[in-house]
XYZ file of C-alpha atoms in Angstrom:
381
model
C -70.267 -42.388 -73.666
C -73.198 -43.012 -75.976
C -76.188 -45.310 -75.965
C -78.571 -46.374 -73.247
C -76.228 -47.116 -70.315
C -76.546 -44.614 -67.482
C -73.289 -43.128 -66.279
C -72.487 -40.937 -63.273
C -72.798 -37.699 -65.266
C -76.286 -38.661 -66.397
C -77.326 -39.424 -62.839
C -75.943 -36.141 -61.493
C -77.477 -33.979 -64.218
C -80.795 -35.808 -63.946
C -80.877 -35.203 -60.202
C -80.068 -31.522 -60.637
C -82.754 -31.067 -63.275
C -85.478 -32.790 -61.262
C -84.571 -30.969 -58.054
C -84.518 -27.643 -59.877
C -87.864 -28.381 -61.533
C -89.412 -29.040 -58.120
C -87.859 -26.153 -56.186
C -87.601 -23.172 -58.542
C -91.389 -22.907 -59.106
C -91.622 -22.298 -55.360
C -89.330 -19.275 -55.726
C -92.324 -17.406 -56.951
C -94.700 -14.754 -55.531
C -97.618 -16.889 -56.687
C -96.430 -19.763 -54.467
C -95.853 -17.639 -51.373
C -99.193 -16.946 -49.739
C -100.230 -13.793 -47.939
C -101.229 -14.288 -44.334
C -104.896 -13.705 -43.716
C -105.316 -10.572 -41.653
C -107.238 -10.942 -38.436
C -110.494 -9.047 -38.670
C -113.627 -8.942 -36.614
C -116.919 -7.147 -36.753
C -116.406 -3.849 -34.998
C -118.863 -3.230 -32.163
C -118.381 0.509 -32.592
C -117.167 1.077 -36.173
C -114.737 4.013 -36.262
C -115.570 7.219 -38.031
C -113.570 7.320 -41.244
C -112.882 9.624 -44.158
C -112.552 8.455 -47.751
C -110.173 10.886 -49.467
C -110.368 11.128 -53.273
C -107.797 13.225 -55.150
C -109.269 14.181 -58.520
C -106.921 15.348 -61.274
C -109.066 15.985 -64.306
C -110.727 12.548 -64.206
C -114.285 13.887 -63.904
C -115.851 10.974 -65.817
C -114.416 8.414 -63.395
C -115.457 10.572 -60.456
C -119.011 10.805 -61.810
C -119.143 7.020 -62.228
C -117.577 5.951 -58.926
C -118.454 8.681 -56.428
C -121.982 7.259 -55.832
C -120.364 3.945 -54.829
C -118.475 5.672 -52.038
C -121.482 7.706 -50.931
C -123.774 4.680 -50.610
C -121.666 2.378 -48.456
C -123.506 0.270 -45.896
C -121.847 1.939 -42.924
C -123.054 3.651 -39.741
C -123.341 7.446 -39.784
C -120.098 9.247 -39.187
C -118.108 8.509 -42.304
C -117.470 11.147 -44.932
C -116.122 11.421 -48.468
C -113.721 14.293 -49.105
C -112.892 15.178 -52.710
C -109.974 17.478 -53.507
C -109.721 18.905 -57.002
C -108.154 21.780 -58.906
C -110.125 25.013 -58.640
C -110.215 25.677 -62.399
C -111.573 22.207 -63.229
C -115.131 23.188 -64.165
C -116.176 19.709 -65.336
C -115.246 18.196 -61.987
C -117.027 21.026 -60.197
C -120.173 20.205 -62.177
C -119.916 16.564 -61.092
C -119.593 17.599 -57.454
C -122.613 19.882 -57.761
C -124.743 16.927 -58.866
C -123.956 15.120 -55.610
C -123.850 18.174 -53.352
C -127.111 17.163 -51.674
C -125.357 14.225 -49.995
C -124.543 15.041 -46.347
C -121.526 12.703 -46.627
C -119.769 14.721 -49.324
C -117.289 17.490 -48.695
C -114.969 19.010 -51.268
C -112.149 21.490 -51.345
C -109.776 22.897 -53.955
C -106.051 23.137 -54.606
C -105.089 26.809 -54.980
C -104.108 27.899 -58.457
C -100.966 29.444 -56.983
C -99.534 25.952 -56.346
C -98.287 25.414 -59.893
C -94.640 25.124 -58.806
C -95.114 22.474 -56.155
C -96.413 18.926 -56.038
C -100.164 19.338 -56.496
C -100.985 15.792 -55.433
C -99.062 16.095 -52.174
C -100.680 19.456 -51.505
C -104.098 18.028 -52.366
C -103.626 15.127 -49.951
C -102.449 17.499 -47.228
C -105.481 19.743 -47.735
C -107.775 16.725 -47.692
C -106.218 15.401 -44.483
C -106.623 18.756 -42.765
C -110.231 18.981 -43.959
C -111.039 15.533 -42.597
C -113.197 15.398 -39.478
C -112.009 11.885 -38.646
C -108.706 10.318 -37.643
C -108.756 7.339 -40.018
C -108.314 8.356 -43.649
C -108.616 6.054 -46.661
C -106.695 7.515 -49.573
C -107.600 6.392 -53.074
C -108.288 7.647 -56.574
C -111.574 8.423 -58.379
C -110.591 5.875 -61.036
C -110.955 3.152 -58.410
C -114.245 1.627 -57.315
C -115.051 -0.419 -54.181
C -115.665 -4.137 -54.429
C -119.224 -3.647 -53.118
C -121.248 -1.569 -50.662
C -119.715 -3.478 -47.726
C -116.218 -2.384 -48.722
C -115.961 0.292 -46.046
C -117.212 -1.923 -43.234
C -114.860 -4.754 -44.274
C -111.879 -2.422 -44.434
C -112.629 -0.577 -41.196
C -112.395 -3.838 -39.247
C -108.621 -3.402 -39.508
C -108.694 0.082 -37.976
C -107.764 -1.038 -34.475
C -105.994 0.825 -31.652
C -102.755 -0.985 -32.538
C -102.828 -0.316 -36.272
C -101.633 2.920 -37.831
C -101.346 1.964 -41.501
C -103.574 -0.399 -43.486
C -102.536 -1.455 -46.971
C -105.184 -2.679 -49.386
C -105.031 -4.399 -52.749
C -106.173 -2.875 -56.018
C -105.978 -4.174 -59.562
C -107.257 -3.134 -62.953
C -110.654 -4.250 -64.180
C -110.883 -6.966 -66.826
C -111.070 -4.358 -69.592
C -107.426 -3.460 -68.939
C -104.535 -4.985 -70.853
C -103.558 -8.502 -69.843
C -99.990 -7.635 -68.866
C -101.115 -4.643 -66.808
C -103.310 -6.887 -64.659
C -100.600 -9.521 -64.389
C -97.834 -7.094 -63.429
C -100.061 -5.391 -60.857
C -100.728 -8.670 -59.048
C -97.155 -9.952 -59.460
C -95.651 -6.823 -57.884
C -98.352 -6.414 -55.234
C -97.673 -9.885 -53.858
C -94.026 -8.996 -53.241
C -94.854 -5.675 -51.589
C -97.782 -6.843 -49.466
C -95.920 -9.902 -48.210
C -92.960 -7.707 -47.335
C -95.296 -5.424 -45.385
C -96.623 -8.429 -43.477
C -93.092 -9.591 -42.687
C -91.831 -6.301 -41.280
C -91.583 -2.645 -42.143
C -93.569 -1.703 -45.230
C -91.452 -0.533 -48.184
C -93.923 0.887 -50.721
C -97.153 0.028 -52.534
C -98.266 -0.256 -56.149
C -101.953 -0.039 -55.191
C -104.034 3.129 -54.973
C -105.328 1.950 -51.615
C -103.712 3.219 -48.391
C -105.311 3.985 -45.027
C -103.539 5.997 -42.333
C -104.191 8.180 -39.307
C -104.633 11.937 -39.585
C -102.893 12.350 -36.242
C -99.786 10.501 -37.470
C -99.714 12.537 -40.661
C -99.914 15.880 -38.877
C -97.582 14.984 -36.000
C -94.869 13.827 -38.427
C -95.391 16.778 -40.786
C -96.866 14.875 -43.693
C -94.822 15.033 -46.881
C -92.401 17.700 -45.587
C -89.184 15.922 -46.625
C -90.630 14.840 -49.983
C -92.129 18.096 -51.228
C -89.617 18.520 -54.042
C -90.767 15.292 -55.712
C -93.773 15.585 -57.993
C -94.568 11.867 -57.759
C -94.762 8.937 -55.338
C -97.420 10.072 -52.850
C -98.606 6.571 -51.944
C -95.059 5.202 -51.759
C -93.841 7.980 -49.494
C -96.829 7.547 -47.186
C -96.219 3.824 -46.830
C -92.467 4.169 -46.415
C -92.728 6.898 -43.787
C -95.678 5.695 -41.734
C -95.465 1.933 -42.157
C -93.531 0.589 -39.187
C -93.151 -2.926 -37.867
C -96.059 -3.844 -35.660
C -98.405 -1.064 -36.764
C -99.019 -2.051 -40.387
C -101.865 -4.320 -41.461
C -102.524 -5.796 -44.905
C -106.218 -6.184 -45.720
C -106.523 -9.407 -47.727
C -110.272 -10.039 -47.931
C -111.802 -9.613 -51.430
C -114.440 -7.326 -49.930
C -111.678 -4.793 -49.122
C -110.291 -4.609 -52.665
C -110.534 -1.744 -55.115
C -110.790 -2.025 -58.896
C -109.093 0.574 -61.064
C -110.294 1.590 -64.513
C -107.854 0.855 -67.380
C -105.310 3.566 -68.100
C -103.615 4.507 -71.362
C -100.493 2.403 -72.104
C -98.331 5.530 -72.059
C -99.643 6.497 -68.622
C -99.029 2.960 -67.429
C -95.434 3.079 -68.725
C -94.881 6.397 -66.985
C -96.141 4.914 -63.739
C -93.581 2.114 -64.008
C -90.772 4.564 -64.757
C -91.782 6.745 -61.802
C -91.423 3.755 -59.481
C -87.729 3.542 -60.437
C -87.160 7.144 -59.399
C -89.234 6.973 -56.216
C -87.470 3.789 -55.109
C -84.188 5.713 -54.879
C -85.642 7.913 -52.120
C -87.264 5.241 -49.955
C -85.801 3.490 -46.950
C -85.462 -0.274 -46.952
C -86.648 -2.404 -49.843
C -83.462 -4.464 -50.184
C -85.331 -7.612 -49.213
C -87.981 -7.106 -51.890
C -85.435 -6.315 -54.594
C -83.178 -9.259 -53.732
C -86.070 -11.705 -53.536
C -87.454 -10.522 -56.847
C -84.047 -10.696 -58.524
C -83.381 -14.223 -57.239
C -86.838 -15.421 -58.306
C -86.254 -14.186 -61.855
C -82.678 -15.463 -61.984
C -83.527 -18.958 -60.784
C -86.537 -19.211 -63.087
C -84.487 -18.380 -66.176
C -81.504 -20.527 -65.125
C -83.853 -23.453 -64.645
C -85.341 -23.065 -68.124
C -81.888 -22.630 -69.686
C -80.596 -25.726 -67.909
C -83.540 -27.886 -68.979
C -83.386 -26.746 -72.605
C -79.590 -26.640 -72.844
C -78.995 -30.023 -71.244
C -81.856 -31.488 -73.258
C -80.277 -30.330 -76.544
C -76.844 -31.576 -75.491
C -78.307 -34.935 -74.403
C -79.974 -35.320 -77.789
C -76.789 -34.482 -79.693
C -74.752 -36.953 -77.622
C -77.500 -39.584 -77.694
C -77.939 -39.679 -73.931
C -81.586 -40.677 -74.237
C -82.246 -41.148 -70.548
C -80.934 -37.668 -69.800
C -82.968 -36.255 -72.674
C -86.083 -37.867 -71.236
C -85.340 -36.420 -67.810
C -84.750 -32.952 -69.312
C -88.080 -33.040 -71.149
C -89.865 -34.364 -68.057
C -88.272 -31.651 -65.916
C -89.382 -28.965 -68.344
C -92.937 -30.298 -68.342
C -92.879 -30.487 -64.538
C -91.682 -26.873 -64.313
C -94.379 -25.648 -66.702
C -97.051 -27.613 -64.844
C -96.109 -26.409 -61.368
C -95.698 -22.765 -62.398
C -99.053 -22.889 -64.170
C -100.781 -24.429 -61.146
C -99.354 -21.855 -58.738
C -100.139 -18.989 -61.090
C -103.669 -20.206 -61.768
C -104.402 -20.364 -58.045
C -103.233 -16.773 -57.613
C -105.203 -15.621 -60.679
C -108.349 -17.167 -59.261
C -107.763 -15.996 -55.703
C -107.308 -12.376 -56.795
C -109.982 -12.518 -59.506
C -107.765 -11.257 -62.316
C -109.813 -12.882 -65.078
C -106.572 -14.149 -66.665
C -106.483 -17.568 -68.328
C -104.211 -20.224 -66.800
C -102.302 -20.762 -70.046
C -101.000 -17.190 -69.836
C -99.029 -17.809 -66.631
C -95.723 -18.936 -68.158
C -95.646 -16.495 -71.128
C -96.423 -13.591 -68.815
C -93.778 -14.646 -66.306
C -91.167 -14.838 -69.050
C -92.162 -11.416 -70.379
C -91.308 -9.799 -67.034
C -87.593 -9.710 -67.904
C -88.259 -7.800 -71.125
C -90.613 -5.435 -69.327
C -88.054 -4.755 -66.573
C -85.318 -4.039 -69.121
C -87.483 -1.676 -71.194
C -88.677 0.191 -68.105
C -85.109 0.604 -66.962
C -84.102 1.985 -70.350
C -87.020 4.427 -70.340
C -85.959 5.613 -66.915
C -82.316 6.080 -67.942
C -83.335 8.230 -70.905
C -86.089 10.130 -69.067
C -85.726 13.795 -68.212
C -85.080 13.667 -64.455
C -86.578 17.158 -64.087
C -89.965 15.539 -64.695
C -89.679 13.904 -61.268
C -89.327 17.093 -59.249
C -91.624 20.033 -58.651
C -88.879 22.572 -59.547
C -89.498 24.594 -56.404
C -86.268 23.661 -54.635
């Protein structure tokens, strides 16, 4: 049929388009909100250790170490830095702050060249810690402010054993890096709130020294040269004992990294994911979100073109309206998330960045398939 009259097919397709335009934007990590973690001012703040693993990033350590040493927190916390023994530049940085009673540092033995240095460094730092609660992060990250430690420690309760925090890149980092970090973090943090934690993409994990030592740390993961944060979360994050710190005052901000290093980090996640328990829920949800988003766009554009060619003007109008509704809703949801997590990203970037995720996922997968798998192990097996 042609012309203005509305037939059954037009009604059905119009209903499908409008329903899809309303529902598919909700299949979106930006629409799903994280639950606010219960926190209260601690009467007796726990003694904590901030553990920094430095791997040749002496400039970042020099810039950010003072921020950790000057937290507004009662006496009893400490900052432990673990570095490679032959790293003279990092040693010089540590000497400049050696007068601080809060600072303690130790070194990874040079004889550890055939094993995972980061896992060994974390283990050494944990054993050197005087306190049970340990906050593991990276020198390239800086606290939100000098109340960061007090805000985070509110979640260190008798019932909690693992606290996951949020970190993102500073505004100097590439736009897609900041977007992808938030996009992925929302899936992982919400999954941690819903049950057993799967992994993390943030350099921001707090755990108990007693748990780490009792369960033999990284023992079953020593052959892997990567994935320290993921393995910690997957092993020690159990239902009922994991807390997600959501307050902006608990966040960390990471300095931009080189695009090649960022790509490597994405590829490493593919390998690490193969050795973690659980995660099916995150992967399925993410796959369905992407699938439904693209099917919705294809339906709106495809039906719109067909309606124009067959002169079904009402259906064409509905297709255009549905597309505009989809773009509007996805932009609104994305903008709210951008603002809430202070990404500094403009609202008009929401849709283009969402659509670029498919290309990014494909390229990362191809890089992983062609990567030398020996790069993922420590070779001492």
